[in-house]
mmCIF file of C-alpha atoms and ligand atoms in Angstrom:
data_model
loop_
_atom_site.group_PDB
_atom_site.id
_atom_site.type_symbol
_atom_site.label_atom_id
_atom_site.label_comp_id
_atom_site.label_asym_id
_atom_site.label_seq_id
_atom_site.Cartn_x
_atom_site.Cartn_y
_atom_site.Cartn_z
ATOM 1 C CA UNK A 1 46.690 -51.444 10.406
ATOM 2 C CA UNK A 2 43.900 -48.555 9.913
ATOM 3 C CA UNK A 3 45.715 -46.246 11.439
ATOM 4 C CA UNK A 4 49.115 -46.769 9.349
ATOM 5 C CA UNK A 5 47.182 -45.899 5.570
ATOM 6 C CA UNK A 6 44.231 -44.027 3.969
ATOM 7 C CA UNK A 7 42.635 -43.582 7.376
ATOM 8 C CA UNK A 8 45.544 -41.330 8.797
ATOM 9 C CA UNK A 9 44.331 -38.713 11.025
ATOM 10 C CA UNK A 10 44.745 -35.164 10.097
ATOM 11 C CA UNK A 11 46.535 -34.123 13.193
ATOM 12 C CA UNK A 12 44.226 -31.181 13.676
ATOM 13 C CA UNK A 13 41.569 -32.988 14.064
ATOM 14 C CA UNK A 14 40.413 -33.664 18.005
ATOM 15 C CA UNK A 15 37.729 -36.702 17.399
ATOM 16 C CA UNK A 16 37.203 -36.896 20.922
ATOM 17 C CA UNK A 17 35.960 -33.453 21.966
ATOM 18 C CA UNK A 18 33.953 -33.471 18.412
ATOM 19 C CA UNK A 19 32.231 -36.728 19.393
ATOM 20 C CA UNK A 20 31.605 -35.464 23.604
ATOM 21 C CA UNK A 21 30.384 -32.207 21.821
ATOM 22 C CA UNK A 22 28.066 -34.011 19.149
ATOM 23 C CA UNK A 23 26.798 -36.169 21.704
ATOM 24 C CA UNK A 24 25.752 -33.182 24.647
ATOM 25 C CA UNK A 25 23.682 -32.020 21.472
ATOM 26 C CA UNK A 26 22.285 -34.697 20.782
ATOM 27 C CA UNK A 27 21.312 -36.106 24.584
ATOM 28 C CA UNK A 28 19.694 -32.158 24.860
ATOM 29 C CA UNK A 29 17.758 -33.158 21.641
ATOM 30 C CA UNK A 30 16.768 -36.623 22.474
ATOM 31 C CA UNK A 31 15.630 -35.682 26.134
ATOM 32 C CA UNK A 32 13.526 -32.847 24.988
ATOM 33 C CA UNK A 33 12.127 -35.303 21.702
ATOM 34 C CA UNK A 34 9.873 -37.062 23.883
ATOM 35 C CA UNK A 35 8.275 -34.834 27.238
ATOM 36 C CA UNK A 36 6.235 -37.379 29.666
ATOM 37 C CA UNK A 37 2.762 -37.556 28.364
ATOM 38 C CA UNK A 38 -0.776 -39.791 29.071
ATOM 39 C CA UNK A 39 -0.975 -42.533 29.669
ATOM 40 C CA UNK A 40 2.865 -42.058 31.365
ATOM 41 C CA UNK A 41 4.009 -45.393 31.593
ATOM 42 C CA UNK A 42 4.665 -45.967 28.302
ATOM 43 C CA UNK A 43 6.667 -42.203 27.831
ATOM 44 C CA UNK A 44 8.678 -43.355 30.845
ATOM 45 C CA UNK A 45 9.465 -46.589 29.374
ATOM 46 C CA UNK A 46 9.905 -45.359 25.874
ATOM 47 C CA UNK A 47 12.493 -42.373 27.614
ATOM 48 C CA UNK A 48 13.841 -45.038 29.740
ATOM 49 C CA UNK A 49 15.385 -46.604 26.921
ATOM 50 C CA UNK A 50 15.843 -43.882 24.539
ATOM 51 C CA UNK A 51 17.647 -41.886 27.336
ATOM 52 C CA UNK A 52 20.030 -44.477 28.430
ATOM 53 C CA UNK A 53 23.125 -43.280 27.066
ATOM 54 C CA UNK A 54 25.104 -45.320 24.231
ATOM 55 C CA UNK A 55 27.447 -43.674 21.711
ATOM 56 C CA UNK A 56 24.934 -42.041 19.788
ATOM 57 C CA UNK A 57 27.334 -43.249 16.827
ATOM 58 C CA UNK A 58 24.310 -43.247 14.102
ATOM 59 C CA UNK A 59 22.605 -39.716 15.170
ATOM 60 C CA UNK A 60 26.421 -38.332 15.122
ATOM 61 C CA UNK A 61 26.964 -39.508 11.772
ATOM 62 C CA UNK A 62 23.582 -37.916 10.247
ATOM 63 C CA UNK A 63 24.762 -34.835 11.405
ATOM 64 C CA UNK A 64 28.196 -35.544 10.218
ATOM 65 C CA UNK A 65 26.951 -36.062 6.815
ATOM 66 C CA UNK A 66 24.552 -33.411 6.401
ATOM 67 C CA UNK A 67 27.425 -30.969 7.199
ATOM 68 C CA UNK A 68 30.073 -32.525 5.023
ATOM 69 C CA UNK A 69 27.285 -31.589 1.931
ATOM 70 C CA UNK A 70 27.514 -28.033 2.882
ATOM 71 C CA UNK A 71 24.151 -28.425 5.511
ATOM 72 C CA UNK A 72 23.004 -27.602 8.907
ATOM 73 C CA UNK A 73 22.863 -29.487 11.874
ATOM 74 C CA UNK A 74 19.658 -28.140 12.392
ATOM 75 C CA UNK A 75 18.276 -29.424 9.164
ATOM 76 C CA UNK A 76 19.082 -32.644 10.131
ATOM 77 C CA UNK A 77 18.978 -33.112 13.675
ATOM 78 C CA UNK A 78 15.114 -34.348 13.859
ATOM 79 C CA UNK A 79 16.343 -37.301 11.796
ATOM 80 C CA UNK A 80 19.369 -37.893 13.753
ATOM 81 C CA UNK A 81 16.759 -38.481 16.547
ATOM 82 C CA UNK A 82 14.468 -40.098 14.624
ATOM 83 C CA UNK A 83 17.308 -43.080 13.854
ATOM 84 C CA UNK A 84 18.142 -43.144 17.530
ATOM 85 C CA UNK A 85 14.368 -43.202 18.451
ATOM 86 C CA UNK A 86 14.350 -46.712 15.582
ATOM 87 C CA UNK A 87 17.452 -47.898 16.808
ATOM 88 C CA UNK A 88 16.635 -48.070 20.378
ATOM 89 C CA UNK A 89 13.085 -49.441 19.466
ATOM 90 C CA UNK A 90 15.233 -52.557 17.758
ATOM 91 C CA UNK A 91 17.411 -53.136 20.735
ATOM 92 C CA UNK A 92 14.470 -53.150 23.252
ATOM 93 C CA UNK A 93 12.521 -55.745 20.836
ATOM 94 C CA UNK A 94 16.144 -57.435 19.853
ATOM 95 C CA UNK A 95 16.335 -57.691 23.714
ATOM 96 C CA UNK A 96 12.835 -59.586 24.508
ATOM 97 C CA UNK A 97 12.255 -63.066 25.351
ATOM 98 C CA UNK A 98 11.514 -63.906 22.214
ATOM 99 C CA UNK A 99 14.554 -62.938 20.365
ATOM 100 C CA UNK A 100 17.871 -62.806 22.034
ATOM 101 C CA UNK A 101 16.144 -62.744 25.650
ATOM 102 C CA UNK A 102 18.678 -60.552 27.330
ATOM 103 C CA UNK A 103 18.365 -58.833 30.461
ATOM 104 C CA UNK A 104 21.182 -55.831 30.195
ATOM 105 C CA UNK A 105 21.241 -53.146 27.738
ATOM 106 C CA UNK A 106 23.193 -49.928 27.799
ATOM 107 C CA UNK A 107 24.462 -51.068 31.423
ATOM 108 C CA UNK A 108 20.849 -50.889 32.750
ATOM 109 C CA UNK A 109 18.417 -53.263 32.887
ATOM 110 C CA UNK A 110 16.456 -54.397 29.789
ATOM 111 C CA UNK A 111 13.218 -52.705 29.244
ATOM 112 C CA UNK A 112 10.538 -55.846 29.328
ATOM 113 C CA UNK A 113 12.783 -56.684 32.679
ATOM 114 C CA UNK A 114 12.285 -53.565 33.824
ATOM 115 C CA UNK A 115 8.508 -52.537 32.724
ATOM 116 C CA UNK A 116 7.099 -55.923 31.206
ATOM 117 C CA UNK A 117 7.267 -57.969 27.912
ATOM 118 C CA UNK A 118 3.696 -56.044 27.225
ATOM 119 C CA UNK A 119 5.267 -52.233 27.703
ATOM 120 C CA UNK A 120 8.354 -53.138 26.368
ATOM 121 C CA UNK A 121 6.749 -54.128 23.034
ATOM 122 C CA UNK A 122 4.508 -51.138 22.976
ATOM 123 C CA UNK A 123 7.602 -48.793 23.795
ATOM 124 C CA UNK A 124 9.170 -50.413 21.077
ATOM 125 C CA UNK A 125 5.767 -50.042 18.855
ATOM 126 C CA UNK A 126 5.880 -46.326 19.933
ATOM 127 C CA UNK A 127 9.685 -45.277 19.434
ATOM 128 C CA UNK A 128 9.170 -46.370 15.719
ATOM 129 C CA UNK A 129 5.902 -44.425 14.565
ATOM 130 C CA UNK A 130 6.791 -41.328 16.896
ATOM 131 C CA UNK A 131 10.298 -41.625 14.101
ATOM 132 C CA UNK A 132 8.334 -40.864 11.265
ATOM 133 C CA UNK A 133 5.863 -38.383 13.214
ATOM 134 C CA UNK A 134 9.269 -36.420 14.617
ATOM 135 C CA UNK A 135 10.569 -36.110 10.911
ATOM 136 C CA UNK A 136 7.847 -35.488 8.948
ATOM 137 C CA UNK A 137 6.244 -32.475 11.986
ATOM 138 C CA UNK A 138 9.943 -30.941 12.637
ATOM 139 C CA UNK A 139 12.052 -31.080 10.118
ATOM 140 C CA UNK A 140 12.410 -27.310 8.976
ATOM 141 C CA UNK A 141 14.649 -25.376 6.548
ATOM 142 C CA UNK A 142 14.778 -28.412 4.091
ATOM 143 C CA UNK A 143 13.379 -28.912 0.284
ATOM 144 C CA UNK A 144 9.617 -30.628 1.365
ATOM 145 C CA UNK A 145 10.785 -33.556 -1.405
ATOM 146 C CA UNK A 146 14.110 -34.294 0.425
ATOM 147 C CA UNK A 147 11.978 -35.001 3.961
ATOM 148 C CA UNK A 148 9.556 -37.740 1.903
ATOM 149 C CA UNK A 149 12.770 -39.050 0.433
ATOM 150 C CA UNK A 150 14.372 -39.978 3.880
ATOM 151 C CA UNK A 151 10.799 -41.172 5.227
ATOM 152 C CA UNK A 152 11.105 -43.307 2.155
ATOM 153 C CA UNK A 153 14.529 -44.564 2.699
ATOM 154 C CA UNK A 154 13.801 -45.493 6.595
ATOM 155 C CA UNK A 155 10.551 -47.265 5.986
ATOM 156 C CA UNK A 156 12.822 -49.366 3.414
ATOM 157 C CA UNK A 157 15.311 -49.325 5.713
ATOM 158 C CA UNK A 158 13.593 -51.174 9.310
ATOM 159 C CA UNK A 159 10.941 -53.528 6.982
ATOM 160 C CA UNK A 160 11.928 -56.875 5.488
ATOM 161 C CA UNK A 161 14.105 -54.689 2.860
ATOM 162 C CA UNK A 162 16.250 -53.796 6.377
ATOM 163 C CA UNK A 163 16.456 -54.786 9.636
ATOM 164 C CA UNK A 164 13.290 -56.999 9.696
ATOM 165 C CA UNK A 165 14.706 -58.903 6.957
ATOM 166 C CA UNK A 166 18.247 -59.855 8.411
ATOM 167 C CA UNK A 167 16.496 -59.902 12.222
ATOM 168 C CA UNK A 168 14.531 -62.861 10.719
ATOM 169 C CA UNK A 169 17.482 -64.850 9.296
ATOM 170 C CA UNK A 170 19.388 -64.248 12.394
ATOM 171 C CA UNK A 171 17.119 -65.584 14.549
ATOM 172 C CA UNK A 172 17.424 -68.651 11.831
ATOM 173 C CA UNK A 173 20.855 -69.085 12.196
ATOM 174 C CA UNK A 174 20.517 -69.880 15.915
ATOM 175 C CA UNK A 175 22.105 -73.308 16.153
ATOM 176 C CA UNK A 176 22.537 -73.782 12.787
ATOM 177 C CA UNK A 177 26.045 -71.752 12.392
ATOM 178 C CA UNK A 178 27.465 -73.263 9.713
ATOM 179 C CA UNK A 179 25.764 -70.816 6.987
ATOM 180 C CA UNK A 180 27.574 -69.535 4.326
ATOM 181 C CA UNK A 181 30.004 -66.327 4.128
ATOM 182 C CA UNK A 182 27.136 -65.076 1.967
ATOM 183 C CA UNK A 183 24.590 -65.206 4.090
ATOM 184 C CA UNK A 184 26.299 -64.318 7.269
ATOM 185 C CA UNK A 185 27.271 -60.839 4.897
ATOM 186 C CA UNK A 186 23.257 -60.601 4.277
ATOM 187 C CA UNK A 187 22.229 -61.277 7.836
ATOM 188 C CA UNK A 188 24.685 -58.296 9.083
ATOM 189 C CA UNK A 189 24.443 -55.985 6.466
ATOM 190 C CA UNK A 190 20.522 -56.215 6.823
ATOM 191 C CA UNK A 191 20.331 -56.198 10.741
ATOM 192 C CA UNK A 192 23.088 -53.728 11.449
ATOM 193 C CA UNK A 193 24.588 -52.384 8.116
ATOM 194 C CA UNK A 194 21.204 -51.004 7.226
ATOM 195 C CA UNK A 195 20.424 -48.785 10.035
ATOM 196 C CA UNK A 196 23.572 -47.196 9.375
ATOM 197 C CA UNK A 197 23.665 -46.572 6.217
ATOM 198 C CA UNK A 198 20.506 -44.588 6.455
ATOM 199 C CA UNK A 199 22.462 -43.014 8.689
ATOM 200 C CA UNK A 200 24.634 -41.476 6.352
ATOM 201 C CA UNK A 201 22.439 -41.304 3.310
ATOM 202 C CA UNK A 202 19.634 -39.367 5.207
ATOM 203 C CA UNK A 203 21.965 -36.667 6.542
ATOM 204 C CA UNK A 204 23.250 -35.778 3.007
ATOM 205 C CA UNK A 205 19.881 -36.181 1.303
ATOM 206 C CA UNK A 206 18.775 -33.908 3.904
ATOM 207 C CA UNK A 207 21.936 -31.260 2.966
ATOM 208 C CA UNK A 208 21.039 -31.651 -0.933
ATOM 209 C CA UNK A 209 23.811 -33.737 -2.005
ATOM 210 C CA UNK A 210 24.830 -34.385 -5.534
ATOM 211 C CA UNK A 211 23.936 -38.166 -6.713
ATOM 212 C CA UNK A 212 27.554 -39.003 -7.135
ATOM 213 C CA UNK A 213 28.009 -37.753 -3.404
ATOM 214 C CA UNK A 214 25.229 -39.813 -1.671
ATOM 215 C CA UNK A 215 26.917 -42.676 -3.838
ATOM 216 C CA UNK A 216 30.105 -42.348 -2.118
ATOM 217 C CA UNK A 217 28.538 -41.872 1.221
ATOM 218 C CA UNK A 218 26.329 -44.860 0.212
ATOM 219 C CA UNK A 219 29.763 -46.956 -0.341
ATOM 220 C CA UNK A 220 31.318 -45.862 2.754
ATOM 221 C CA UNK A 221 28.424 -46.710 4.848
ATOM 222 C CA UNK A 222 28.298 -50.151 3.407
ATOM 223 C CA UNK A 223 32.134 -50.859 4.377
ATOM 224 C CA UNK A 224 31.399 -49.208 8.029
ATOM 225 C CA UNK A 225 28.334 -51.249 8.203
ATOM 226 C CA UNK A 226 29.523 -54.623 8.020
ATOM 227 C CA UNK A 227 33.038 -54.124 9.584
ATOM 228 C CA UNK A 228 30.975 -52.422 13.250
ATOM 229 C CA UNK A 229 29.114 -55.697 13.418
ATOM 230 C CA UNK A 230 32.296 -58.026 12.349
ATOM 231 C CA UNK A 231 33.890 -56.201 15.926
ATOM 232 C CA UNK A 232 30.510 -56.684 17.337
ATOM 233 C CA UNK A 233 30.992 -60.865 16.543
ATOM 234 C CA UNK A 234 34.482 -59.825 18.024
ATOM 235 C CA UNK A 235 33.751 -57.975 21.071
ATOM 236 C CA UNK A 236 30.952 -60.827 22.196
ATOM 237 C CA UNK A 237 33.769 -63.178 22.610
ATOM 238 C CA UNK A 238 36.621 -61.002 23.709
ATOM 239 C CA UNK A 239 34.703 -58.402 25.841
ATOM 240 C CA UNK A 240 33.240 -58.703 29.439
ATOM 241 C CA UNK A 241 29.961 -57.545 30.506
ATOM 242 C CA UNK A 242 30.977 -54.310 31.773
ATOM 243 C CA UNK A 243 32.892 -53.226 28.965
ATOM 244 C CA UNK A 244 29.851 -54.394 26.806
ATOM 245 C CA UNK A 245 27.026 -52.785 28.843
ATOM 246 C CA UNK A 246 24.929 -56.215 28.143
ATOM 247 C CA UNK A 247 25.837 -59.733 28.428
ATOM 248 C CA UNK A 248 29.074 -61.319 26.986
ATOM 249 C CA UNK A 249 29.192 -64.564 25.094
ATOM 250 C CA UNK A 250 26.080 -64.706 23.745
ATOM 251 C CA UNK A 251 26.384 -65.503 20.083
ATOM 252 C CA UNK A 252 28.601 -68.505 21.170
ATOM 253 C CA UNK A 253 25.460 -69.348 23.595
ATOM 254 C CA UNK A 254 23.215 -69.544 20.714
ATOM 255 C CA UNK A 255 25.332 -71.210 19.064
ATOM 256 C CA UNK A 256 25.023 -68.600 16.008
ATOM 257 C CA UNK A 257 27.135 -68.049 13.143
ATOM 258 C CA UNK A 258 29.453 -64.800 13.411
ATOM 259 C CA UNK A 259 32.322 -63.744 11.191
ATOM 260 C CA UNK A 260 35.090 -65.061 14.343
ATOM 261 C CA UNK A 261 33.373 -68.363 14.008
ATOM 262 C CA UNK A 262 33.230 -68.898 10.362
ATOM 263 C CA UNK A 263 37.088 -66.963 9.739
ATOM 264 C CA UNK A 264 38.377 -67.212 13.231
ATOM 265 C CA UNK A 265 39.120 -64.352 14.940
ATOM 266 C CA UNK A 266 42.223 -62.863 13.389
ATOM 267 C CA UNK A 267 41.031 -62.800 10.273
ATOM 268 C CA UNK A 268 37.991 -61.542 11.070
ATOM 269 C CA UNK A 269 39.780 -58.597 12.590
ATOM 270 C CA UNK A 270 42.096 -58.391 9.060
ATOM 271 C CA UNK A 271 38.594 -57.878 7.436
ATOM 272 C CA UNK A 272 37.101 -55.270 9.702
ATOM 273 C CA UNK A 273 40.451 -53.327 9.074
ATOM 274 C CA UNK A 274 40.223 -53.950 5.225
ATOM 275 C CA UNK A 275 36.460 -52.376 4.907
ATOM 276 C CA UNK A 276 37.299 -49.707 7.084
ATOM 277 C CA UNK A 277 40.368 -48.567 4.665
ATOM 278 C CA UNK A 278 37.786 -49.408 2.041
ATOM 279 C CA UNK A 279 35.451 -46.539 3.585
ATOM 280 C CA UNK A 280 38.079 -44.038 4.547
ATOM 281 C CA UNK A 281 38.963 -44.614 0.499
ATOM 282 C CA UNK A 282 35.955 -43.045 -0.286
ATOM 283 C CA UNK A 283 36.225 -39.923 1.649
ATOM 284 C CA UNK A 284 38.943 -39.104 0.415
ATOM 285 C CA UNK A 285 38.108 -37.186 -2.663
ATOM 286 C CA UNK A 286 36.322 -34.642 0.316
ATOM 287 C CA UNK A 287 39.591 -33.332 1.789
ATOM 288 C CA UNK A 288 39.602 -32.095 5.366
ATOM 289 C CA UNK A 289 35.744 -32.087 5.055
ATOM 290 C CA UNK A 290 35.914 -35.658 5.259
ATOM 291 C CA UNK A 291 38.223 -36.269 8.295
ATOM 292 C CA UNK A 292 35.313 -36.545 11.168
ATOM 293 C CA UNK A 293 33.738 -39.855 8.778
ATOM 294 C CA UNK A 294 37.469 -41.391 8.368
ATOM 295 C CA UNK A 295 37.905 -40.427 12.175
ATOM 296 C CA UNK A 296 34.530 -42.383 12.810
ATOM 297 C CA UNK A 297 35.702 -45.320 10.457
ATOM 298 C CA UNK A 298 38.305 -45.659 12.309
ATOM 299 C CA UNK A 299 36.939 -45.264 16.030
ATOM 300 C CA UNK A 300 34.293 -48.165 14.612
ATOM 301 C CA UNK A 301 37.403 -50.606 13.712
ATOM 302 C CA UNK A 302 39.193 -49.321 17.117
ATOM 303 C CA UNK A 303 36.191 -49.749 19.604
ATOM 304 C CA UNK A 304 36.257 -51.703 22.788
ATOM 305 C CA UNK A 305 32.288 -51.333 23.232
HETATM 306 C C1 GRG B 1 13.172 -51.867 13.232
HETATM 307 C C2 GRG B 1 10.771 -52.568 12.847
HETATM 308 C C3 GRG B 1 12.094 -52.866 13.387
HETATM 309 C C4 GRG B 1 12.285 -54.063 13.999
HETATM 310 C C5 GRG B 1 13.541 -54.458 14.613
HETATM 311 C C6 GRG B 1 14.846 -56.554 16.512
HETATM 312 C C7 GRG B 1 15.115 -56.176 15.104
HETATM 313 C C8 GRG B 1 13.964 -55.857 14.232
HETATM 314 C C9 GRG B 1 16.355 -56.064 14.603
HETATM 315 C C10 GRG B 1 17.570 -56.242 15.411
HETATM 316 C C11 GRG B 1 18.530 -55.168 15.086
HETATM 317 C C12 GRG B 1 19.722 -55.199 15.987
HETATM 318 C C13 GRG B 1 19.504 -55.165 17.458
HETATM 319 C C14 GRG B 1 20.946 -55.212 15.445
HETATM 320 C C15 GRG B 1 22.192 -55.152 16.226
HETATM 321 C C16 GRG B 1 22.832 -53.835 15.957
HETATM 322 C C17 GRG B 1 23.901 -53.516 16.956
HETATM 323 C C18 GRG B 1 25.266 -54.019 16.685
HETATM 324 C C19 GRG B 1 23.591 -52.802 18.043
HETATM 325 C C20 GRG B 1 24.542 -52.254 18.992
HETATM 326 O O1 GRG B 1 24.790 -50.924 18.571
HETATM 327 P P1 GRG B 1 25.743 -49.960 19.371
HETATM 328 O O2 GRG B 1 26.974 -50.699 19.790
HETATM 329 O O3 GRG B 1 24.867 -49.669 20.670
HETATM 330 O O4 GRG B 1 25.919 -48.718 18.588
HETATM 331 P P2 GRG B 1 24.745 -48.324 21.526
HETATM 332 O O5 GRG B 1 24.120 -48.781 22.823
HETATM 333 O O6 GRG B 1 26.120 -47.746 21.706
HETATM 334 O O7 GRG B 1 23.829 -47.417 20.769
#
């Protein structure tokens, strides 16, 4: 188990007031991103989704990873927005009727049921270019070449290079689940293991971090990457709707490949733990600065939404 090996908690570490207390910062900051503007419909449905809770997991770990390079959560909290702002945009279009048609999100309803396939995709359309507008106008306190280097890495990050790319073969695996282990790996590594990796690579870019460092983080992110969505393919079979926030049983619906389909769902569980002492490995070298990522790692293997 995770919890039994490289991930062991130092015991002064409290991961649950450090994630409520991350997360009050960074609802303030998200709330206060994006003020009601003309024409309002599209501010209240862009808000509406941005604003409807989640675990803030990949704005937290920005921050967490500018700090553990010795920077400011002030340097990088208009980037930990920025990622929520792109990750909420892929949900609501991840959401429409043209992809996984669902009609919860975040316990709510989804945003085209709510406002309209048309708003939805524009609030979508918005979120993403207000990203690069709300790092590149407020970033403040860092090196001018670091901010163009993590506009860089997110415009690789959502295109084909990133989410885009392994969107588009998961929407091609839809009744066809008997792909290979490879390109399940490329599908969620693209589609979900992406996003958070630029999670963790912005925040130290963004705190000056040594090569070898952003490395590391690089390494780690990869591991945490691909083991959240392996308990994602979990949690869709083993998980109701109101633990989930959004429908249950979907990928089995589509009839879609996921790791508990192709390995079964014990040893798809094995291999979630195995990455996650993979990424906790890596952190290591950082001492107590790199508790709150193992803590994270390990919340990610634990989670029951
Ligand atoms: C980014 C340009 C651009 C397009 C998006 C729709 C799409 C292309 C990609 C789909 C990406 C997607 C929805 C991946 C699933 C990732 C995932 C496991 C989401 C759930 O994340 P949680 O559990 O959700 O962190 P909360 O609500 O807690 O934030």
């Amino acid at each position: 188990m995770t919890d039994q090996s490289t991930c062991v908690q130092n015991l002064t570490f409290d991961l649950e007031s450090y994630l409520q207390a991350r997360k009050a910062i960074i609802e303030k900051a998200l709330d206060q991103s994006l003020p009601i503007a003309e024409p309002p419909v599209i501010y209240e449905a862009m808000r509406y989704s941005l604003l409807a809770g989640g675990k803030r997991l990949r704005p937290i770990l920005c921050l967490a990873t500018c700090e553990l390079v010795g920077g400011t959560i002030e340097m990088a909290m208009p980037t930990a927005c920025a990622l929520e702002m792109i990750h909420t945009m892929s949900l609501i279009h991840d959401d429409l009727p043209a992809m996984d048609n669902d009609d919860y999100r975040r316990g709510q309803l989804t945003n085209h049921k709510k406002y309209g396939e048309d708003i939805a995709i524009l609030a979508g359309d918005g979120l993403l270019a207000y990203a690069f507008e709300y790092v590149a106008a407020q970033t403040q306190g860092v090196n001018p070449s670091s901010v163009l280097r993590v506009i860089a890495k997110l415009g690789h990050t959502v295109g084909a290079t990133g989410l885009v790319g392994g969107q588009v073969l998961d929407l091609a695996s839809e009744g066809n689940p008997d792909i290979s282990l490879e390109t399940l790996n490329y599908i969620h590594t693209h589609k979900t293991g992406a996003l958070l990796e630029a999670c963790v690579v912005t925040g130290a870019i963004l705190g000056e971090a040594s090569e070898e460092t952003l490395a590391a983080l690089s390494r780690y992110a990869y591991n945490i990457g691909l083991a959240f969505q392996i308990i994602d393919d979990i949690l869709d079979i083993t998980a109701t709707q109101e633990e989930l926030g959004k429908t249950a049983g979907k990928d089995v619906e589509a009839d879609k490949a996921t790791y508990p389909r192709l390995l079964g769902l014990e040893a798809s569980k094995a291999k979630a733990d195995e990455l996650i002492e993979a990424a906790c490995a890596e952190m290591s070298p950082y001492g107590d600065a790199g508790v709150p990522l193992k803590a994270i790692a390990q919340l990610i293997a634990n989670r029951k939404n």
